[in-house]
Each structure stands twice: as structure tokens, then as C-alpha cells.
Amino acid sequence: MQTNNSLQFDVYESDTEVAEAVSNEIIGFVNQNPNSKISFPTGSTLSKTYEILRSKAQHGKFSLENAEVFLLDEYVGLPKESKDSYLSYIIENIQKPCGLPIGSLHYPDVHSADLNQASNDYEELIAGGLDLQILGIGSNAHIGFNEPGTPFDSKTRISELTRETREANSKYFGGNVDLVPHRCLTQGLSTILSAKKIILVATGKSKAKAIAGLKEGKIDESLPASALITHGNTQLIIDEASNTVKQTNN
Ligand code: PGA
């Protein structure tokens, strides 16, 4: 383990080991606090972790039946029943297989006519109340959809996705960046930081620059995840690929 400022870095050889470590953390946390309020992200980084959680649930070793789950963010502009929504993803990958009652799954109303009100309502529901916040990280160091330049005191709100983020997410839309929504509703940085414990997960070389920035320890709005350095109870579980910046000769 390496520590940098207040961040704890746990580095594993492979993304499979990362998924095992993250799922162990989540299972241990929920076993100790079955009534936990937990925020889960979507994205490819956590998919192996969720696979392990589903398998444990299937074998009676993990259950979210007494927990409450919150979405970290959601696209704005997709049809209500879209299979590409983050809500659909969490229903299929977490809610149903892990025994979470549907009424204990919380998400912002991105179909509201008043999105500012929907953001405020979601903020009120979660701020200060989360026990555990699970995060991925963007190659530009965003957390949630808080893109570089987002103020650290930002709350839940509507946000514009950068071109880089839309390109990264086009893999979920058949590789067509034009199909990726331009806007989303996201927990703000201050909302994320209000969780009691935070686990950030990173795998793959595309995250190496963002992780290197965090290791440097500079707290700067150009690196949204650096807000976590101010949190005090944040653990990074990452693989070697994301922990290593490859040198180029030019
Ligand atoms: P990924 O997304 O897990 O699909 O890389 C993470 C993020 O953009 O926050």
C-alpha cells in the first residue's frame, strides 16, 4: 500500500484481482452495515466487481435486501425505458440479482420538465447520507460526470459531457459517438465527498495519466478526482496498468 496525502492506494497485478478486492470491500461493508446507503457507478471498470457480487448473491453470500442504493449519475435525453440508461444497467446488474427491493433503488428524475428541481430533489435525498460511495474515474480524471473545471463545492446538477467522455462512452452505443447524449445529471463533487467512505476503482492504461495526477497530490479543479485528497477516508483500488505511465520518446 502506498499513501499519498490522505489517499490510500492499493495496487493489484490485474483487473481481476482489483474486482476481487473491491467486491470483498463491498461485501465486508454491507455485512457489517446491512442498512447501508451506497452509491454505485456504471461503466466498464466495475463490471467484473458486479459479476462477483451477483455470483455471491446467487450463492447466498451477499444481499442488498436491507440496503439503499443510489445512482451516481444518469444520462439526460434517452427514452424512458432505454436499455442504455444507467438505471437499466443498475437494475439488471445490481438491483434484481442482489435482492435489493426496487423501492430501495434511488435515482434522479431525468425525465422531469424541471431538471433543476429534479437535481435539487436528488441532492436533498443523498447529500450527507451516503455511507459508501463507489467510483470509477475517467481518463480526464472526472468522477461522476464532473468534468475538469468543475468547482469542488458543486452539488447535484445538470452537466455537459466533454467530447472525450462522449467518445469514451460511444462503446456502449455501437461505437457511434453521435448517439451518446450530450447532457447528464450527476452528483456534484461536494455531494460525492459527503459520503463517509469512498472507494475509487481504476483499471487499464487509459487511466494511468489520471492516476499519476492523483499520486502527485496536487489539488486542482483541472483534475476533478483530486477533490478526494481533501476527503480523509478514500481508498483507491487500482491495477498495475493504471498505476504505470508509459514514457514516450517525443
Ligand atoms: P469506465 O468509466 O469504467 O467505463 O472506464 C469510468 C468513468 O468514466 O467514470
PDB file of C-alpha atoms and ligand atoms in Angstrom:
ATOM      1  CA  MET A   1       0.000   0.000   0.000  1.00  0.00           C
ATOM      2  CA  GLN A   2       1.258   3.494  -0.851  1.00  0.00           C
ATOM      3  CA  THR A   3      -0.258   6.548   0.756  1.00  0.00           C
ATOM      4  CA  ASN A   4      -0.253   9.974  -0.759  1.00  0.00           C
ATOM      5  CA  ASN A   5      -1.692  12.820   1.253  1.00  0.00           C
ATOM      6  CA  SER A   6      -4.882  11.310   2.615  1.00  0.00           C
ATOM      7  CA  LEU A   7      -5.414   8.855  -0.239  1.00  0.00           C
ATOM      8  CA  GLN A   8      -4.781   5.162   0.271  1.00  0.00           C
ATOM      9  CA  PHE A   9      -3.568   3.381  -2.883  1.00  0.00           C
ATOM     10  CA  ASP A  10      -3.987  -0.397  -3.055  1.00  0.00           C
ATOM     11  CA  VAL A  11      -2.340  -1.664  -6.239  1.00  0.00           C
ATOM     12  CA  TYR A  12      -3.066  -5.127  -7.681  1.00  0.00           C
ATOM     13  CA  GLU A  13      -1.480  -7.024 -10.544  1.00  0.00           C
ATOM     14  CA  SER A  14      -4.586  -7.408 -12.690  1.00  0.00           C
ATOM     15  CA  ASP A  15      -8.095  -6.096 -13.143  1.00  0.00           C
ATOM     16  CA  THR A  16      -9.407  -9.470 -11.941  1.00  0.00           C
ATOM     17  CA  GLU A  17      -7.586  -9.029  -8.618  1.00  0.00           C
ATOM     18  CA  VAL A  18      -8.950  -5.490  -8.415  1.00  0.00           C
ATOM     19  CA  ALA A  19     -12.509  -6.800  -8.864  1.00  0.00           C
ATOM     20  CA  GLU A  20     -11.951  -9.389  -6.128  1.00  0.00           C
ATOM     21  CA  ALA A  21     -10.586  -6.742  -3.759  1.00  0.00           C
ATOM     22  CA  VAL A  22     -13.398  -4.278  -4.469  1.00  0.00           C
ATOM     23  CA  SER A  23     -16.126  -6.904  -4.108  1.00  0.00           C
ATOM     24  CA  ASN A  24     -14.564  -8.061  -0.820  1.00  0.00           C
ATOM     25  CA  GLU A  25     -14.631  -4.468   0.453  1.00  0.00           C
ATOM     26  CA  ILE A  26     -18.280  -4.044  -0.540  1.00  0.00           C
ATOM     27  CA  ILE A  27     -19.359  -7.406   0.893  1.00  0.00           C
ATOM     28  CA  GLY A  28     -17.483  -6.753   4.157  1.00  0.00           C
ATOM     29  CA  PHE A  29     -19.011  -3.292   4.415  1.00  0.00           C
ATOM     30  CA  VAL A  30     -22.573  -4.499   3.793  1.00  0.00           C
ATOM     31  CA  ASN A  31     -22.188  -7.464   6.143  1.00  0.00           C
ATOM     32  CA  GLN A  32     -21.202  -5.063   8.907  1.00  0.00           C
ATOM     33  CA  ASN A  33     -23.791  -2.441   7.973  1.00  0.00           C
ATOM     34  CA  PRO A  34     -26.721  -4.175   6.233  1.00  0.00           C
ATOM     35  CA  ASN A  35     -28.740  -0.929   6.215  1.00  0.00           C
ATOM     36  CA  SER A  36     -26.037   0.972   4.332  1.00  0.00           C
ATOM     37  CA  LYS A  37     -26.756   3.675   1.818  1.00  0.00           C
ATOM     38  CA  ILE A  38     -24.472   3.020  -1.121  1.00  0.00           C
ATOM     39  CA  SER A  39     -23.911   4.869  -4.380  1.00  0.00           C
ATOM     40  CA  PHE A  40     -22.877   2.744  -7.355  1.00  0.00           C
ATOM     41  CA  PRO A  41     -21.485   3.883 -10.708  1.00  0.00           C
ATOM     42  CA  THR A  42     -21.911   2.254 -14.086  1.00  0.00           C
ATOM     43  CA  GLY A  43     -19.109   1.821 -16.629  1.00  0.00           C
ATOM     44  CA  SER A  44     -16.816  -0.991 -17.641  1.00  0.00           C
ATOM     45  CA  THR A  45     -14.420  -0.714 -14.672  1.00  0.00           C
ATOM     46  CA  LEU A  46     -16.931  -2.083 -12.188  1.00  0.00           C
ATOM     47  CA  SER A  47     -18.460  -4.761 -14.413  1.00  0.00           C
ATOM     48  CA  LYS A  48     -16.230  -7.580 -13.071  1.00  0.00           C
ATOM     49  CA  THR A  49     -16.895  -6.472  -9.495  1.00  0.00           C
ATOM     50  CA  TYR A  50     -20.640  -6.556 -10.124  1.00  0.00           C
ATOM     51  CA  GLU A  51     -20.264 -10.006 -11.678  1.00  0.00           C
ATOM     52  CA  ILE A  52     -18.664 -11.245  -8.449  1.00  0.00           C
ATOM     53  CA  LEU A  53     -21.384  -9.600  -6.328  1.00  0.00           C
ATOM     54  CA  ARG A  54     -24.068 -11.303  -8.451  1.00  0.00           C
ATOM     55  CA  SER A  55     -22.385 -14.656  -8.084  1.00  0.00           C
ATOM     56  CA  LYS A  56     -22.044 -14.237  -4.299  1.00  0.00           C
ATOM     57  CA  ALA A  57     -25.709 -13.213  -4.111  1.00  0.00           C
ATOM     58  CA  GLN A  58     -26.708 -16.263  -6.111  1.00  0.00           C
ATOM     59  CA  HIS A  59     -24.895 -18.441  -3.574  1.00  0.00           C
ATOM     60  CA  GLY A  60     -26.491 -16.677  -0.612  1.00  0.00           C
ATOM     61  CA  LYS A  61     -23.257 -14.955   0.450  1.00  0.00           C
ATOM     62  CA  PHE A  62     -24.279 -11.367  -0.325  1.00  0.00           C
ATOM     63  CA  SER A  63     -27.533  -9.471  -0.201  1.00  0.00           C
ATOM     64  CA  LEU A  64     -28.646  -5.879  -0.546  1.00  0.00           C
ATOM     65  CA  GLU A  65     -32.108  -6.605   0.817  1.00  0.00           C
ATOM     66  CA  ASN A  66     -31.756  -4.119   3.676  1.00  0.00           C
ATOM     67  CA  ALA A  67     -29.564  -1.577   1.878  1.00  0.00           C
ATOM     68  CA  GLU A  68     -30.446   1.505  -0.119  1.00  0.00           C
ATOM     69  CA  VAL A  69     -28.739   2.138  -3.419  1.00  0.00           C
ATOM     70  CA  PHE A  70     -28.287   5.428  -5.257  1.00  0.00           C
ATOM     71  CA  LEU A  71     -27.211   6.110  -8.822  1.00  0.00           C
ATOM     72  CA  LEU A  72     -24.100   8.247  -9.194  1.00  0.00           C
ATOM     73  CA  ASP A  73     -25.263   9.827 -12.429  1.00  0.00           C
ATOM     74  CA  GLU A  74     -27.618   9.382 -15.360  1.00  0.00           C
ATOM     75  CA  TYR A  75     -27.892  10.488 -18.972  1.00  0.00           C
ATOM     76  CA  VAL A  76     -30.448  13.117 -19.914  1.00  0.00           C
ATOM     77  CA  GLY A  77     -32.273  12.640 -23.205  1.00  0.00           C
ATOM     78  CA  LEU A  78     -32.647   8.863 -23.536  1.00  0.00           C
ATOM     79  CA  PRO A  79     -36.153   7.380 -23.836  1.00  0.00           C
ATOM     80  CA  LYS A  80     -37.694   6.300 -20.509  1.00  0.00           C
ATOM     81  CA  GLU A  81     -37.264   2.555 -20.947  1.00  0.00           C
ATOM     82  CA  SER A  82     -33.886   2.789 -22.725  1.00  0.00           C
ATOM     83  CA  LYS A  83     -31.618  -0.179 -22.077  1.00  0.00           C
ATOM     84  CA  ASP A  84     -28.684   2.266 -22.358  1.00  0.00           C
ATOM     85  CA  SER A  85     -29.745   4.232 -19.290  1.00  0.00           C
ATOM     86  CA  TYR A  86     -27.693   3.834 -16.142  1.00  0.00           C
ATOM     87  CA  LEU A  87     -30.892   2.978 -14.297  1.00  0.00           C
ATOM     88  CA  SER A  88     -31.446  -0.021 -16.606  1.00  0.00           C
ATOM     89  CA  TYR A  89     -27.854  -1.090 -16.048  1.00  0.00           C
ATOM     90  CA  ILE A  90     -28.093  -0.944 -12.255  1.00  0.00           C
ATOM     91  CA  ILE A  91     -31.484  -2.717 -12.252  1.00  0.00           C
ATOM     92  CA  GLU A  92     -30.093  -5.602 -14.311  1.00  0.00           C
ATOM     93  CA  ASN A  93     -26.638  -5.824 -12.713  1.00  0.00           C
ATOM     94  CA  ILE A  94     -27.302  -4.930  -9.072  1.00  0.00           C
ATOM     95  CA  GLN A  95     -30.915  -4.448  -8.040  1.00  0.00           C
ATOM     96  CA  LYS A  96     -32.518  -7.650  -9.320  1.00  0.00           C
ATOM     97  CA  PRO A  97     -29.628 -10.102  -8.808  1.00  0.00           C
ATOM     98  CA  CYS A  98     -28.597  -8.798  -5.375  1.00  0.00           C
ATOM     99  CA  GLY A  99     -32.065  -8.799  -3.830  1.00  0.00           C
ATOM    100  CA  LEU A 100     -32.435  -5.033  -3.497  1.00  0.00           C
ATOM    101  CA  PRO A 101     -36.129  -4.097  -3.235  1.00  0.00           C
ATOM    102  CA  ILE A 102     -36.978  -1.841  -6.194  1.00  0.00           C
ATOM    103  CA  GLY A 103     -38.268   0.802  -3.739  1.00  0.00           C
ATOM    104  CA  SER A 104     -34.776   0.968  -2.208  1.00  0.00           C
ATOM    105  CA  LEU A 105     -33.200   1.974  -5.514  1.00  0.00           C
ATOM    106  CA  HIS A 106     -32.959   5.751  -5.833  1.00  0.00           C
ATOM    107  CA  TYR A 107     -32.260   7.734  -8.975  1.00  0.00           C
ATOM    108  CA  PRO A 108     -32.749  11.248 -10.298  1.00  0.00           C
ATOM    109  CA  ASP A 109     -35.829  12.065 -12.370  1.00  0.00           C
ATOM    110  CA  VAL A 110     -34.084  12.877 -15.649  1.00  0.00           C
ATOM    111  CA  HIS A 111     -37.445  12.930 -17.448  1.00  0.00           C
ATOM    112  CA  SER A 112     -38.750  15.817 -15.344  1.00  0.00           C
ATOM    113  CA  ALA A 113     -39.824  19.001 -17.143  1.00  0.00           C
ATOM    114  CA  ASP A 114     -37.815  20.872 -14.496  1.00  0.00           C
ATOM    115  CA  LEU A 115     -34.335  19.333 -14.399  1.00  0.00           C
ATOM    116  CA  ASN A 116     -33.002  21.871 -11.916  1.00  0.00           C
ATOM    117  CA  GLN A 117     -35.722  20.875  -9.471  1.00  0.00           C
ATOM    118  CA  ALA A 118     -35.007  17.190 -10.153  1.00  0.00           C
ATOM    119  CA  SER A 119     -31.315  17.839  -9.382  1.00  0.00           C
ATOM    120  CA  ASN A 120     -32.168  19.665  -6.157  1.00  0.00           C
ATOM    121  CA  ASP A 121     -34.538  16.898  -5.097  1.00  0.00           C
ATOM    122  CA  TYR A 122     -31.871  14.243  -5.678  1.00  0.00           C
ATOM    123  CA  GLU A 123     -29.264  16.313  -3.845  1.00  0.00           C
ATOM    124  CA  GLU A 124     -31.603  16.588  -0.868  1.00  0.00           C
ATOM    125  CA  LEU A 125     -32.173  12.844  -0.884  1.00  0.00           C
ATOM    126  CA  ILE A 126     -28.490  11.937  -0.762  1.00  0.00           C
ATOM    127  CA  ALA A 127     -26.239  14.726   0.484  1.00  0.00           C
ATOM    128  CA  GLY A 128     -24.652  13.772   3.777  1.00  0.00           C
ATOM    129  CA  GLY A 129     -26.471  10.470   3.879  1.00  0.00           C
ATOM    130  CA  LEU A 130     -24.260   8.075   1.966  1.00  0.00           C
ATOM    131  CA  ASP A 131     -22.249   5.502   3.890  1.00  0.00           C
ATOM    132  CA  LEU A 132     -20.277   4.228   0.910  1.00  0.00           C
ATOM    133  CA  GLN A 133     -19.547   5.816  -2.439  1.00  0.00           C
ATOM    134  CA  ILE A 134     -18.079   3.601  -5.180  1.00  0.00           C
ATOM    135  CA  LEU A 135     -16.456   5.467  -8.076  1.00  0.00           C
ATOM    136  CA  GLY A 136     -14.750   4.813 -11.383  1.00  0.00           C
ATOM    137  CA  ILE A 137     -12.603   7.523 -12.932  1.00  0.00           C
ATOM    138  CA  GLY A 138     -12.493   8.995 -16.431  1.00  0.00           C
ATOM    139  CA  SER A 139      -9.289   9.245 -18.448  1.00  0.00           C
ATOM    140  CA  ASN A 140      -9.612  13.004 -17.838  1.00  0.00           C
ATOM    141  CA  ALA A 141      -9.936  12.303 -14.077  1.00  0.00           C
ATOM    142  CA  HIS A 142     -13.656  13.030 -13.936  1.00  0.00           C
ATOM    143  CA  ILE A 143     -15.661  11.356 -11.171  1.00  0.00           C
ATOM    144  CA  GLY A 144     -19.356  11.000 -11.831  1.00  0.00           C
ATOM    145  CA  PHE A 145     -19.838  13.360 -14.752  1.00  0.00           C
ATOM    146  CA  ASN A 146     -17.894  16.121 -13.017  1.00  0.00           C
ATOM    147  CA  GLU A 147     -15.629  17.132 -15.867  1.00  0.00           C
ATOM    148  CA  PRO A 148     -12.360  19.111 -15.484  1.00  0.00           C
ATOM    149  CA  GLY A 149     -13.044  22.631 -14.223  1.00  0.00           C
ATOM    150  CA  THR A 150     -15.982  21.590 -12.021  1.00  0.00           C
ATOM    151  CA  PRO A 151     -15.896  23.501  -8.711  1.00  0.00           C
ATOM    152  CA  PHE A 152     -15.203  21.277  -5.706  1.00  0.00           C
ATOM    153  CA  ASP A 153     -18.275  22.687  -3.945  1.00  0.00           C
ATOM    154  CA  SER A 154     -20.577  21.644  -6.818  1.00  0.00           C
ATOM    155  CA  LYS A 155     -23.851  19.926  -5.975  1.00  0.00           C
ATOM    156  CA  THR A 156     -26.062  17.537  -7.920  1.00  0.00           C
ATOM    157  CA  ARG A 157     -26.865  19.197 -11.226  1.00  0.00           C
ATOM    158  CA  ILE A 158     -27.147  19.009 -14.998  1.00  0.00           C
ATOM    159  CA  SER A 159     -23.763  18.782 -16.667  1.00  0.00           C
ATOM    160  CA  GLU A 160     -22.468  18.782 -20.254  1.00  0.00           C
ATOM    161  CA  LEU A 161     -20.326  15.818 -21.259  1.00  0.00           C
ATOM    162  CA  THR A 162     -16.981  16.629 -22.855  1.00  0.00           C
ATOM    163  CA  ARG A 163     -16.182  15.265 -26.310  1.00  0.00           C
ATOM    164  CA  GLU A 164     -13.547  12.979 -24.675  1.00  0.00           C
ATOM    165  CA  THR A 165     -16.140  11.465 -22.355  1.00  0.00           C
ATOM    166  CA  ARG A 166     -18.685  11.028 -25.156  1.00  0.00           C
ATOM    167  CA  GLU A 167     -16.050   9.314 -27.290  1.00  0.00           C
ATOM    168  CA  ALA A 168     -15.075   7.019 -24.388  1.00  0.00           C
ATOM    169  CA  ASN A 169     -18.746   6.129 -23.839  1.00  0.00           C
ATOM    170  CA  SER A 170     -19.514   5.568 -27.529  1.00  0.00           C
ATOM    171  CA  LYS A 171     -18.509   1.919 -26.976  1.00  0.00           C
ATOM    172  CA  TYR A 172     -21.891   1.456 -25.297  1.00  0.00           C
ATOM    173  CA  PHE A 173     -23.666   2.985 -28.315  1.00  0.00           C
ATOM    174  CA  GLY A 174     -22.303   0.756 -31.054  1.00  0.00           C
ATOM    175  CA  GLY A 175     -19.221   2.956 -31.438  1.00  0.00           C
ATOM    176  CA  ASN A 176     -21.338   5.869 -32.694  1.00  0.00           C
ATOM    177  CA  VAL A 177     -20.455   8.999 -30.716  1.00  0.00           C
ATOM    178  CA  ASP A 178     -23.445  10.828 -32.234  1.00  0.00           C
ATOM    179  CA  LEU A 179     -25.767   8.553 -30.260  1.00  0.00           C
ATOM    180  CA  VAL A 180     -24.163   9.425 -26.893  1.00  0.00           C
ATOM    181  CA  PRO A 181     -26.268  12.008 -25.037  1.00  0.00           C
ATOM    182  CA  HIS A 182     -24.721  15.462 -24.563  1.00  0.00           C
ATOM    183  CA  ARG A 183     -26.069  16.015 -21.079  1.00  0.00           C
ATOM    184  CA  CYS A 184     -26.397  14.147 -17.816  1.00  0.00           C
ATOM    185  CA  LEU A 185     -27.498  14.653 -14.256  1.00  0.00           C
ATOM    186  CA  THR A 186     -24.677  13.930 -11.836  1.00  0.00           C
ATOM    187  CA  GLN A 187     -23.944  14.008  -8.137  1.00  0.00           C
ATOM    188  CA  GLY A 188     -21.679  17.023  -7.627  1.00  0.00           C
ATOM    189  CA  LEU A 189     -18.199  16.860  -6.161  1.00  0.00           C
ATOM    190  CA  SER A 190     -19.379  18.086  -2.757  1.00  0.00           C
ATOM    191  CA  THR A 191     -22.198  15.512  -2.888  1.00  0.00           C
ATOM    192  CA  ILE A 192     -19.692  12.739  -3.614  1.00  0.00           C
ATOM    193  CA  LEU A 193     -17.378  13.956  -0.849  1.00  0.00           C
ATOM    194  CA  SER A 194     -20.215  13.915   1.688  1.00  0.00           C
ATOM    195  CA  ALA A 195     -20.114  10.083   1.735  1.00  0.00           C
ATOM    196  CA  LYS A 196     -18.495   8.608   4.843  1.00  0.00           C
ATOM    197  CA  LYS A 197     -16.268   6.221   2.879  1.00  0.00           C
ATOM    198  CA  ILE A 198     -15.219   6.377  -0.765  1.00  0.00           C
ATOM    199  CA  ILE A 199     -13.637   3.654  -2.903  1.00  0.00           C
ATOM    200  CA  LEU A 200     -12.298   4.705  -6.304  1.00  0.00           C
ATOM    201  CA  VAL A 201     -11.538   1.926  -8.775  1.00  0.00           C
ATOM    202  CA  ALA A 202      -9.252   2.254 -11.810  1.00  0.00           C
ATOM    203  CA  THR A 203      -8.019  -0.331 -14.289  1.00  0.00           C
ATOM    204  CA  GLY A 204      -6.215  -0.130 -17.607  1.00  0.00           C
ATOM    205  CA  LYS A 205      -3.599   2.118 -19.122  1.00  0.00           C
ATOM    206  CA  SER A 206      -6.148   4.708 -20.280  1.00  0.00           C
ATOM    207  CA  LYS A 207      -6.457   5.763 -16.620  1.00  0.00           C
ATOM    208  CA  ALA A 208      -2.701   5.999 -15.954  1.00  0.00           C
ATOM    209  CA  LYS A 209      -2.436   9.752 -16.533  1.00  0.00           C
ATOM    210  CA  ALA A 210      -5.341  10.490 -14.214  1.00  0.00           C
ATOM    211  CA  ILE A 211      -3.902   8.208 -11.501  1.00  0.00           C
ATOM    212  CA  ALA A 212      -0.450   9.786 -11.886  1.00  0.00           C
ATOM    213  CA  GLY A 213      -2.063  13.176 -11.304  1.00  0.00           C
ATOM    214  CA  LEU A 214      -3.639  11.906  -8.097  1.00  0.00           C
ATOM    215  CA  LYS A 215      -0.349  10.445  -6.886  1.00  0.00           C
ATOM    216  CA  GLU A 216       1.310  13.806  -7.464  1.00  0.00           C
ATOM    217  CA  GLY A 217      -1.099  15.114  -4.861  1.00  0.00           C
ATOM    218  CA  LYS A 218      -1.886  18.468  -6.416  1.00  0.00           C
ATOM    219  CA  ILE A 219      -5.406  19.557  -5.566  1.00  0.00           C
ATOM    220  CA  ASP A 220      -6.757  21.317  -8.624  1.00  0.00           C
ATOM    221  CA  GLU A 221     -10.103  21.699 -10.377  1.00  0.00           C
ATOM    222  CA  SER A 222      -8.473  20.645 -13.654  1.00  0.00           C
ATOM    223  CA  LEU A 223      -8.257  17.186 -12.035  1.00  0.00           C
ATOM    224  CA  PRO A 224     -11.734  16.618 -10.554  1.00  0.00           C
ATOM    225  CA  ALA A 225     -10.727  13.422  -8.699  1.00  0.00           C
ATOM    226  CA  SER A 226      -8.121  15.418  -6.747  1.00  0.00           C
ATOM    227  CA  ALA A 227     -11.056  16.669  -4.655  1.00  0.00           C
ATOM    228  CA  LEU A 228     -10.825  13.239  -2.988  1.00  0.00           C
ATOM    229  CA  ILE A 229      -7.484  14.206  -1.428  1.00  0.00           C
ATOM    230  CA  THR A 230      -9.481  16.519   0.843  1.00  0.00           C
ATOM    231  CA  HIS A 231     -11.897  13.753   1.905  1.00  0.00           C
ATOM    232  CA  GLY A 232      -9.953  11.797   4.512  1.00  0.00           C
ATOM    233  CA  ASN A 233     -11.459   8.329   4.035  1.00  0.00           C
ATOM    234  CA  THR A 234     -10.830   7.454   0.389  1.00  0.00           C
ATOM    235  CA  GLN A 235      -9.280   4.213  -0.799  1.00  0.00           C
ATOM    236  CA  LEU A 236      -8.081   3.705  -4.374  1.00  0.00           C
ATOM    237  CA  ILE A 237      -8.106   0.127  -5.623  1.00  0.00           C
ATOM    238  CA  ILE A 238      -6.229   0.060  -8.915  1.00  0.00           C
ATOM    239  CA  ASP A 239      -4.288  -2.280 -11.190  1.00  0.00           C
ATOM    240  CA  GLU A 240      -0.664  -2.071 -12.325  1.00  0.00           C
ATOM    241  CA  ALA A 241      -1.660  -0.864 -15.803  1.00  0.00           C
ATOM    242  CA  SER A 242      -3.372   2.220 -14.406  1.00  0.00           C
ATOM    243  CA  ASN A 243      -0.507   2.730 -11.948  1.00  0.00           C
ATOM    244  CA  THR A 244       2.144   2.965 -14.664  1.00  0.00           C
ATOM    245  CA  VAL A 245       2.578   5.862 -17.062  1.00  0.00           C
ATOM    246  CA  LYS A 246       4.388   4.670 -20.168  1.00  0.00           C
ATOM    247  CA  GLN A 247       7.192   7.020 -21.216  1.00  0.00           C
ATOM    248  CA  THR A 248       7.208   8.124 -24.870  1.00  0.00           C
ATOM    249  CA  ASN A 249      10.288   9.485 -26.635  1.00  0.00           C
ATOM    250  CA  ASN A 250       8.691  12.537 -28.179  1.00  0.00           C
TER     251      ASN A 250
HETATM  252  P1  PGA B   1     -15.330   3.288 -17.337  1.00  0.00           P
HETATM  253  O1  PGA B   1     -15.892   4.740 -16.972  1.00  0.00           O
HETATM  254  O2  PGA B   1     -15.460   2.471 -16.107  1.00  0.00           O
HETATM  255  O3  PGA B   1     -16.251   2.811 -18.448  1.00  0.00           O
HETATM  256  O4  PGA B   1     -13.911   3.467 -17.786  1.00  0.00           O
HETATM  257  C1  PGA B   1     -15.476   5.350 -15.797  1.00  0.00           C
HETATM  258  C2  PGA B   1     -15.879   6.798 -15.811  1.00  0.00           C
HETATM  259  O5  PGA B   1     -15.962   7.398 -16.899  1.00  0.00           O
HETATM  260  O6  PGA B   1     -16.086   7.366 -14.728  1.00  0.00           O
END
